PDB file of C-alpha atoms in Angstrom:
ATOM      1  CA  UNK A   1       0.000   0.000   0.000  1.00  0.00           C
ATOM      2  CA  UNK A   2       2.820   2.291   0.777  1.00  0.00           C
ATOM      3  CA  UNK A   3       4.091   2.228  -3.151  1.00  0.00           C
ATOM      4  CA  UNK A   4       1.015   3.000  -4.163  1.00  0.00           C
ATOM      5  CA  UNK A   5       0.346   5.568  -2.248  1.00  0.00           C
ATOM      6  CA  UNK A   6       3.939   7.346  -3.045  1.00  0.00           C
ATOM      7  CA  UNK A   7       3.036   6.665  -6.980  1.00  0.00           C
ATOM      8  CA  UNK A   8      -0.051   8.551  -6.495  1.00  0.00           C
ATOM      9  CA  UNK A   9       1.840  11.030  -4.475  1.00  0.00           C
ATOM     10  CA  UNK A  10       4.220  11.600  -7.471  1.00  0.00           C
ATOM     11  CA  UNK A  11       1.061  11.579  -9.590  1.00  0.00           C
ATOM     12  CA  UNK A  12      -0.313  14.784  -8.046  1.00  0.00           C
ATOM     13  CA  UNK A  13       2.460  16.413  -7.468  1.00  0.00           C
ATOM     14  CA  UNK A  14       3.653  16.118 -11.519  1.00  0.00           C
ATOM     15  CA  UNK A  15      -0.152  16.833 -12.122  1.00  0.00           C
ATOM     16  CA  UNK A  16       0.200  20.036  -9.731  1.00  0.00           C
ATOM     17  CA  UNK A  17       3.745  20.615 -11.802  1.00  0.00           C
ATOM     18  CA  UNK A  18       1.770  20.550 -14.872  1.00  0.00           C
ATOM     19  CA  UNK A  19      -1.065  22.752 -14.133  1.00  0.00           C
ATOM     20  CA  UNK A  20       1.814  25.474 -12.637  1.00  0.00           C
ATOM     21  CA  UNK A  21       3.513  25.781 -16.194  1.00  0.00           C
ATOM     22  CA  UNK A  22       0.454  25.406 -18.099  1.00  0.00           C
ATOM     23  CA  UNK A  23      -0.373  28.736 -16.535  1.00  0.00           C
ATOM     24  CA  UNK A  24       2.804  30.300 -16.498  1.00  0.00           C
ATOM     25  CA  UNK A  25       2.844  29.390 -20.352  1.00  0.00           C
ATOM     26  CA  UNK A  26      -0.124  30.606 -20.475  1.00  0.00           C
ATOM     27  CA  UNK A  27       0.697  34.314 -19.388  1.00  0.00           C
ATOM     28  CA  UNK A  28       3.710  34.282 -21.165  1.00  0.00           C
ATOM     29  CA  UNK A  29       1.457  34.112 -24.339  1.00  0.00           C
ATOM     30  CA  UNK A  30      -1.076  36.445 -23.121  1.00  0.00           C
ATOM     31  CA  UNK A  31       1.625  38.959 -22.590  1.00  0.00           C
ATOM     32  CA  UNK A  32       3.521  38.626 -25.869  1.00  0.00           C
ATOM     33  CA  UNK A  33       0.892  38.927 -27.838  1.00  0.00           C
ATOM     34  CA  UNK A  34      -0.359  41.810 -26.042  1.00  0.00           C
ATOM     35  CA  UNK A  35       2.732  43.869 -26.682  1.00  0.00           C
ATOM     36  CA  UNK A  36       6.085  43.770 -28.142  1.00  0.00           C
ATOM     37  CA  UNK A  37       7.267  39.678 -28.627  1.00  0.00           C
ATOM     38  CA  UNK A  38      10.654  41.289 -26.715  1.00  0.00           C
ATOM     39  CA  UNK A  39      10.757  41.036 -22.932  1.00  0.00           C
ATOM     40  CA  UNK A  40      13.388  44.331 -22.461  1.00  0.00           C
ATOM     41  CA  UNK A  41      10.881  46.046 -24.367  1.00  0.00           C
ATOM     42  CA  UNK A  42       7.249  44.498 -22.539  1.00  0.00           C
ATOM     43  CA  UNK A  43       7.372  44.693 -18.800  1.00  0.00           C
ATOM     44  CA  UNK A  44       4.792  42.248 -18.221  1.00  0.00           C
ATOM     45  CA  UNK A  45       6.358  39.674 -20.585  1.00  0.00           C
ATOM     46  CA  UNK A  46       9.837  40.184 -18.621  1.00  0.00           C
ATOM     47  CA  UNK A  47       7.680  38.941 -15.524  1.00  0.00           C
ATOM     48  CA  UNK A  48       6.241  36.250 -16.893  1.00  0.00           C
ATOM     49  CA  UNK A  49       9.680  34.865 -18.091  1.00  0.00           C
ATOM     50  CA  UNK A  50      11.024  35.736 -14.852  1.00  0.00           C
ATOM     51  CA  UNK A  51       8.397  33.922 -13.019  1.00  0.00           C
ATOM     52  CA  UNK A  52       8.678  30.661 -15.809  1.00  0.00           C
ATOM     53  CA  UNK A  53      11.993  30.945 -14.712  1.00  0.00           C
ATOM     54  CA  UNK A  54      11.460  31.025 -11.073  1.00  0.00           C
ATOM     55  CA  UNK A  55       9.688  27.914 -11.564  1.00  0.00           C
ATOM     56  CA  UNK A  56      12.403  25.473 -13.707  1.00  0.00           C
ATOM     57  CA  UNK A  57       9.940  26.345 -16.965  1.00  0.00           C
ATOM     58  CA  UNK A  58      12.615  25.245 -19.831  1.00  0.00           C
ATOM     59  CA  UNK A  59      14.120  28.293 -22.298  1.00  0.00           C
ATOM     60  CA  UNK A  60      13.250  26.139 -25.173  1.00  0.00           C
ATOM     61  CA  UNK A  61       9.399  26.739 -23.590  1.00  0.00           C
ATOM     62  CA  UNK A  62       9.573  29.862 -23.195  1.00  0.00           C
ATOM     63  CA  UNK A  63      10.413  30.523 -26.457  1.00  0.00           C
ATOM     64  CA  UNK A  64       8.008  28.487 -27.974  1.00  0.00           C
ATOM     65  CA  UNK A  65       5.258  30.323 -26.006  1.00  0.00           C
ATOM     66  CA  UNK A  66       6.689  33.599 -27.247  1.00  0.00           C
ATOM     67  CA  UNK A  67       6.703  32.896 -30.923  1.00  0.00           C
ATOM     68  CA  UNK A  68       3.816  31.115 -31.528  1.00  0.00           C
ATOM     69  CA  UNK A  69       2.138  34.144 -29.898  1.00  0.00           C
ATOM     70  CA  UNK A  70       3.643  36.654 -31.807  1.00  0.00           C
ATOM     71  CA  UNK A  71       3.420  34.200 -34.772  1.00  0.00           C
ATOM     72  CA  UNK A  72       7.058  33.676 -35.713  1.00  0.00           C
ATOM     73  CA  UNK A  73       7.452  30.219 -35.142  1.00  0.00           C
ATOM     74  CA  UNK A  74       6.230  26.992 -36.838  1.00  0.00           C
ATOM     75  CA  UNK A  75       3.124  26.665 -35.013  1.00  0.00           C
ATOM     76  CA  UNK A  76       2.025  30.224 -34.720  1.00  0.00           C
ATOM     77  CA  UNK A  77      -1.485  30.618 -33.926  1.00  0.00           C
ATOM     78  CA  UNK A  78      -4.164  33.683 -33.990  1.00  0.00           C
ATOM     79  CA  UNK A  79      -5.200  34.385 -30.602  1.00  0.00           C
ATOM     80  CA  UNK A  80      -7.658  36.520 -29.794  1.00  0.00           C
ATOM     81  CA  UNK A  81      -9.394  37.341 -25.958  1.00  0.00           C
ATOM     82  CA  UNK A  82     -12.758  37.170 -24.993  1.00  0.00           C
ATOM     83  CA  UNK A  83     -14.373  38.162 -21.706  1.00  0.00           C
ATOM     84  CA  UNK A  84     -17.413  36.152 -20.588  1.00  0.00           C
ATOM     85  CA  UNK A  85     -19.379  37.480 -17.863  1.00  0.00           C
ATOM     86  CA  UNK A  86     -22.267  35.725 -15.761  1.00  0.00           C
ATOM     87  CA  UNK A  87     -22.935  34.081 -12.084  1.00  0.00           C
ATOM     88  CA  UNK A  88     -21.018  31.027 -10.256  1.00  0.00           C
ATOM     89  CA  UNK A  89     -23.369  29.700  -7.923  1.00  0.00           C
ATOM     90  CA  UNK A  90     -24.769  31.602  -4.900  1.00  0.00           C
ATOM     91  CA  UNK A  91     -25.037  34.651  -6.734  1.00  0.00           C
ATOM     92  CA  UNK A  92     -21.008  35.217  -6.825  1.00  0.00           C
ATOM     93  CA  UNK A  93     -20.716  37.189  -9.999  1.00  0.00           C
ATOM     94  CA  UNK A  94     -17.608  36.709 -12.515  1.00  0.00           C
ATOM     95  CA  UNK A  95     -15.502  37.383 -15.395  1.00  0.00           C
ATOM     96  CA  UNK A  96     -13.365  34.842 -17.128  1.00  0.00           C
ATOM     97  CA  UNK A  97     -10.918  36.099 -19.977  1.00  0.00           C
ATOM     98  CA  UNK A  98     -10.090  33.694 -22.530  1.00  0.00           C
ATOM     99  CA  UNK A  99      -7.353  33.339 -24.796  1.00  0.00           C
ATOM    100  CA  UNK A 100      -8.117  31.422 -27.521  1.00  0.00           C
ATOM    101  CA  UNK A 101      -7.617  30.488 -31.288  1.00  0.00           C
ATOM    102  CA  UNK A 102     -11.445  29.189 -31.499  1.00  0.00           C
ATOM    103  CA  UNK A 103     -13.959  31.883 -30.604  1.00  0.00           C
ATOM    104  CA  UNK A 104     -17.138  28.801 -31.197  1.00  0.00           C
ATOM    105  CA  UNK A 105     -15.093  26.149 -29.266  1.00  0.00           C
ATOM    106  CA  UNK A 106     -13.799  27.929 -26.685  1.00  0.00           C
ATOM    107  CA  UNK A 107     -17.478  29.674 -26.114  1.00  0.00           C
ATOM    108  CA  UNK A 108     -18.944  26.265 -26.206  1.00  0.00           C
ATOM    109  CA  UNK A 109     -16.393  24.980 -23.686  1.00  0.00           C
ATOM    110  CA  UNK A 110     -17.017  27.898 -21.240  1.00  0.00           C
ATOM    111  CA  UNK A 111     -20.842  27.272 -21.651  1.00  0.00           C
ATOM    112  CA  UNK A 112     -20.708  23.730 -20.082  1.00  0.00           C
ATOM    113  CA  UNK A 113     -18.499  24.346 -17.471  1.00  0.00           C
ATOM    114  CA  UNK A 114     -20.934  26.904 -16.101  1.00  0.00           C
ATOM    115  CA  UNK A 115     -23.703  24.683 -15.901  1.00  0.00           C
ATOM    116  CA  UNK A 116     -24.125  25.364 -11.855  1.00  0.00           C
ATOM    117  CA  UNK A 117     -24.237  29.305 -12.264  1.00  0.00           C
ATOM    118  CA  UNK A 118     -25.603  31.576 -14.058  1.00  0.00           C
ATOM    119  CA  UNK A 119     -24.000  32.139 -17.702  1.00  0.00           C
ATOM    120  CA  UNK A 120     -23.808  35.531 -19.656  1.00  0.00           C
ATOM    121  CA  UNK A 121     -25.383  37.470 -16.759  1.00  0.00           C
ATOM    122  CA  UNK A 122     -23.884  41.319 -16.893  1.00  0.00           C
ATOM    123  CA  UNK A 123     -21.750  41.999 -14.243  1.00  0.00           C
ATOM    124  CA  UNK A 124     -18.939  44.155 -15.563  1.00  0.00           C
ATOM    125  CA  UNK A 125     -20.332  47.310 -13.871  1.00  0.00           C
ATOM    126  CA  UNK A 126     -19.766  45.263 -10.414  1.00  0.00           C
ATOM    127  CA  UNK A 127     -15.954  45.219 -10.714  1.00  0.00           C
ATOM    128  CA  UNK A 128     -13.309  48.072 -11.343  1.00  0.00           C
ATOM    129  CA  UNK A 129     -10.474  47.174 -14.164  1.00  0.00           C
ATOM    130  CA  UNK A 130      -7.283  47.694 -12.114  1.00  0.00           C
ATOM    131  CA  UNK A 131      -3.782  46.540 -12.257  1.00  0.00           C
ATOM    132  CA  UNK A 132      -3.166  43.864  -9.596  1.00  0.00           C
ATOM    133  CA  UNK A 133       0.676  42.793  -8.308  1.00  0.00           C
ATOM    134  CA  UNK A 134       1.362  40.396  -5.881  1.00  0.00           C
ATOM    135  CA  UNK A 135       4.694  40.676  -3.886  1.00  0.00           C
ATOM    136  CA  UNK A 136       6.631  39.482  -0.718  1.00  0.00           C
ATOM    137  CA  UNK A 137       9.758  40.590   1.447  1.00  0.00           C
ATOM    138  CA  UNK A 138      12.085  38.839   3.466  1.00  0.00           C
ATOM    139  CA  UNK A 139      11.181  40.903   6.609  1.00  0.00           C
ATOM    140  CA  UNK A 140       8.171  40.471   8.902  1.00  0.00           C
ATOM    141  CA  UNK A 141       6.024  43.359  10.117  1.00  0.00           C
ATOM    142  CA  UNK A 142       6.387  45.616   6.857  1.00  0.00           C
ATOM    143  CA  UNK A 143       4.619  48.699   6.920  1.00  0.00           C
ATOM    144  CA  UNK A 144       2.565  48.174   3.436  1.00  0.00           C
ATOM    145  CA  UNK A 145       0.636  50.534   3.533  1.00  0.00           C
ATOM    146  CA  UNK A 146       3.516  52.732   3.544  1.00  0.00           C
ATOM    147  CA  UNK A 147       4.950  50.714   0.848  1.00  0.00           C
ATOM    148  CA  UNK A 148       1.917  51.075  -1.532  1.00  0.00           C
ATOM    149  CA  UNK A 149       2.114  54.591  -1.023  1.00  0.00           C
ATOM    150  CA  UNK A 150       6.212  55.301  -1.754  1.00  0.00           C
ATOM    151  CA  UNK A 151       5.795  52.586  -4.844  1.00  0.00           C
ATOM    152  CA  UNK A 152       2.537  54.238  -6.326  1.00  0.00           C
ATOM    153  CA  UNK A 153       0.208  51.985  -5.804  1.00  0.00           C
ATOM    154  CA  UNK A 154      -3.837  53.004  -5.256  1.00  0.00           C
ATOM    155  CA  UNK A 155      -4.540  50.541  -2.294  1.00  0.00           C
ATOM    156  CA  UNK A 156      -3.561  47.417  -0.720  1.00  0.00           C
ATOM    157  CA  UNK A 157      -4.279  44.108   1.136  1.00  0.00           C
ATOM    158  CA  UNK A 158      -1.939  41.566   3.275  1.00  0.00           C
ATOM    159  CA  UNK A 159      -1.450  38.286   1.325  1.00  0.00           C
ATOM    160  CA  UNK A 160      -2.207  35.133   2.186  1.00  0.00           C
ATOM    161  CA  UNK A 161      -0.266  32.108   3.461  1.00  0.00           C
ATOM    162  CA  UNK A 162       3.122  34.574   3.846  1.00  0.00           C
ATOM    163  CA  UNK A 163       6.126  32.603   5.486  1.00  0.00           C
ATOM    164  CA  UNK A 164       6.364  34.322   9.352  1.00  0.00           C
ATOM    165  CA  UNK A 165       9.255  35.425   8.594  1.00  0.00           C
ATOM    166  CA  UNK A 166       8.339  37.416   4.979  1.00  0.00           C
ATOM    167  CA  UNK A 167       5.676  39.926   4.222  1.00  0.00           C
ATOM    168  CA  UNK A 168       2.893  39.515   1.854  1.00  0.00           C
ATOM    169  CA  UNK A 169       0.806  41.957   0.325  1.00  0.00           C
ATOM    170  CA  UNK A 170      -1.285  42.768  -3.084  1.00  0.00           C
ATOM    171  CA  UNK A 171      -0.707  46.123  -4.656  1.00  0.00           C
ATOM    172  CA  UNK A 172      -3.576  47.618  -6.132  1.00  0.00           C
ATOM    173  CA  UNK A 173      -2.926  50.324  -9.043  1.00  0.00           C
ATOM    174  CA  UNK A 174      -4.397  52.013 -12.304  1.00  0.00           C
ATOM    175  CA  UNK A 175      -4.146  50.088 -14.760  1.00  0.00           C
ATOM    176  CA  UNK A 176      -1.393  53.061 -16.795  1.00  0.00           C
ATOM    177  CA  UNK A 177       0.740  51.874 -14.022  1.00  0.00           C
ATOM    178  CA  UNK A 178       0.925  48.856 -13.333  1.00  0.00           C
ATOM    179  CA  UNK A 179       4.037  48.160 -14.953  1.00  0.00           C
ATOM    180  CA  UNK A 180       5.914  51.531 -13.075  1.00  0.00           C
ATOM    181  CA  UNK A 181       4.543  49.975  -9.820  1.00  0.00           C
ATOM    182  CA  UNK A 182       5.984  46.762 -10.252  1.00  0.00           C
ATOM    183  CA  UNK A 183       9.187  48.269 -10.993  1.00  0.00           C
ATOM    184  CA  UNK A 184       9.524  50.283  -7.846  1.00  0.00           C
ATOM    185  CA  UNK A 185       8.758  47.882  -5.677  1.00  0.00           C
ATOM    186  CA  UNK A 186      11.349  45.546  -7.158  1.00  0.00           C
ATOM    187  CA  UNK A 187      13.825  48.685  -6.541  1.00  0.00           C
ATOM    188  CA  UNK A 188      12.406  48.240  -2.492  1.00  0.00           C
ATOM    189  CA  UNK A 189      13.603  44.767  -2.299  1.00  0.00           C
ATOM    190  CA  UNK A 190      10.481  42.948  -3.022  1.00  0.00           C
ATOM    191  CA  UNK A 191       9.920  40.010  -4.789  1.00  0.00           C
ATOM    192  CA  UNK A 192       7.269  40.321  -7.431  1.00  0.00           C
ATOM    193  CA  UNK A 193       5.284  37.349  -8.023  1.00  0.00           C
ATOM    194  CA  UNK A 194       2.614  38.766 -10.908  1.00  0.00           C
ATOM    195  CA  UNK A 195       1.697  41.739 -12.079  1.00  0.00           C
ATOM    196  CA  UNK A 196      -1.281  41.599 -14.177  1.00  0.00           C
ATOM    197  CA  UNK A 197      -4.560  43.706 -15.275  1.00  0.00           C
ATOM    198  CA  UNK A 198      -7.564  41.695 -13.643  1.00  0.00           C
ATOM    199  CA  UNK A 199     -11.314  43.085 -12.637  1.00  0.00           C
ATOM    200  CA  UNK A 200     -11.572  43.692  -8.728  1.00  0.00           C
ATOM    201  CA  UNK A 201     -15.318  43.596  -7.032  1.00  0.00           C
ATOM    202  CA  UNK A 202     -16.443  46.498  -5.850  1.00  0.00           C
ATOM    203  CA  UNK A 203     -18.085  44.763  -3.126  1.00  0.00           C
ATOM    204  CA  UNK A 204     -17.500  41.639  -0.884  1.00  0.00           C
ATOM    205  CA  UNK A 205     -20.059  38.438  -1.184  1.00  0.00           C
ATOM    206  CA  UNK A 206     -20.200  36.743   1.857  1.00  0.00           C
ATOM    207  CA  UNK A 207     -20.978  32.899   1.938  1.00  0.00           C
ATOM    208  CA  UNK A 208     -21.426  30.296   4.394  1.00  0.00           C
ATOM    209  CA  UNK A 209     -18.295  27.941   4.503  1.00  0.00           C
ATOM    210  CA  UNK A 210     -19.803  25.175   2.678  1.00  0.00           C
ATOM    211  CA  UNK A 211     -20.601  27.727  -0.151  1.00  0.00           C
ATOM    212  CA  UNK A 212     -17.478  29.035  -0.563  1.00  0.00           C
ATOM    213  CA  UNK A 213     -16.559  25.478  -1.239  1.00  0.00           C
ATOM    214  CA  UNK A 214     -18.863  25.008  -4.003  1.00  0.00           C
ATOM    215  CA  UNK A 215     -17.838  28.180  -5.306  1.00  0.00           C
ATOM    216  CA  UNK A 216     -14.318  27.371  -5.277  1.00  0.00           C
ATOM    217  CA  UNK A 217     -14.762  24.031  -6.989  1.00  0.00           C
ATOM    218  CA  UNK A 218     -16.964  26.202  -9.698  1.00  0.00           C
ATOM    219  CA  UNK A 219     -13.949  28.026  -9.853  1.00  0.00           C
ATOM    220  CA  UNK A 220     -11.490  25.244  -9.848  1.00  0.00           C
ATOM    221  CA  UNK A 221     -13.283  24.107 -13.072  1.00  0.00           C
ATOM    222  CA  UNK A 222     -13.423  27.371 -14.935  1.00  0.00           C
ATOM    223  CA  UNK A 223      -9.307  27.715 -14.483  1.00  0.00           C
TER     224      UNK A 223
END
């Protein structure tokens, strides 16, 4: 029993491995098609290498991501994103961006996964369009509010499961500067894990424990 166990141990963890680069892939493809294919000249493709990096993502990978993107390589692909909007259960409203090279399959796709909510519900006017950055420092008991303030930022929230020893926090901003933000709190000593435009809810939902489960697993499923 104990072999199988650790072979379904390995299993998740190279499953968890996966899923990890998938995204980081991911956002390395969002970001060079976005902007320039040229991370000294695209600040939030020089994070997402960075943080591919970070993470033992291969340079072969990387470049991969970057050219079919920008459609230099072999398999370059047209990618266009697409924002569906609607409700995961218990009224939770949400956004999900898409990247995609099939507007019909990738709508289709979205469609069944959101089976237990409410799909194509308007909810954009419920969340502000900000830049979001996500950062920890080697010191405990960081002023960051402080920090938001010297680096630029518009507002800002501890982070969750921080080391006792670091300090977490997520940096709010506009979304023109986003990229400036990240930079100066780099320049602070801080270790930047994303930086990335995302929708923030104007208000809070509150749910019972055993709803936040179901809308986690909603969510699980969507990502």
């Amino acid at each position: 029993m104990g072999r199988q166990w650790l072979h379904s141990k390995r299993e998740v963890n190279a499953n968890k491995r996966a899923k990890i680069t998938s995204k980081l892939v991911r956002e390395i493809t969002v970001a060079a098609k976005m902007g320039v294919p040229d991370p000294e000249m695209n600040p939030r493709l020089a994070l997402a290498v960075e943080t591919a990096r970070k993470q033992s993502v291969s340079n072969d990978v990387i470049t991969r991501a970057i050219k079919k993107a920008s459609g230099a390589g072999a398999d370059a692909v047209n990618f266009e994103t697409i924002a569906y909007e609607g409700m995961a259960p218990h009224n939770v409203p949400l956004i999900v961006e898409c990247m995609t090279d099939n507007r019909n399959r990738t709508g289709a796709d979205i469609r069944s996964l959101w089976k237990d909510g409410q799909f194509g519900s308007k909810v954009m006017f419920l969340f502000d369009h900000r830049g979001i950055i996500e950062a920890t420092i080697a010191k405990s008991g960081v002023d960051v509010e402080e920090v938001a303030i010297e680096a630029g930022a518009q507002d800002v929230e501890a982070l969750e499961n921080v080391p006792e020893d670091h300090t977490g926090a997520r940096f709010f901003t506009d979304r023109t500067d986003l990229y400036e933000v990240s930079a100066a709190l780099k320049a602070a000593g801080w270790d930047v894990a994303s930086a990335e435009l995302g929708y923030v809810a104007k208000d809070r939902v509150e749910l019972a424990p055993e709803q936040r489960s179901e809308v986690e697993a909603f969510l699980e499923r969507i990502d």
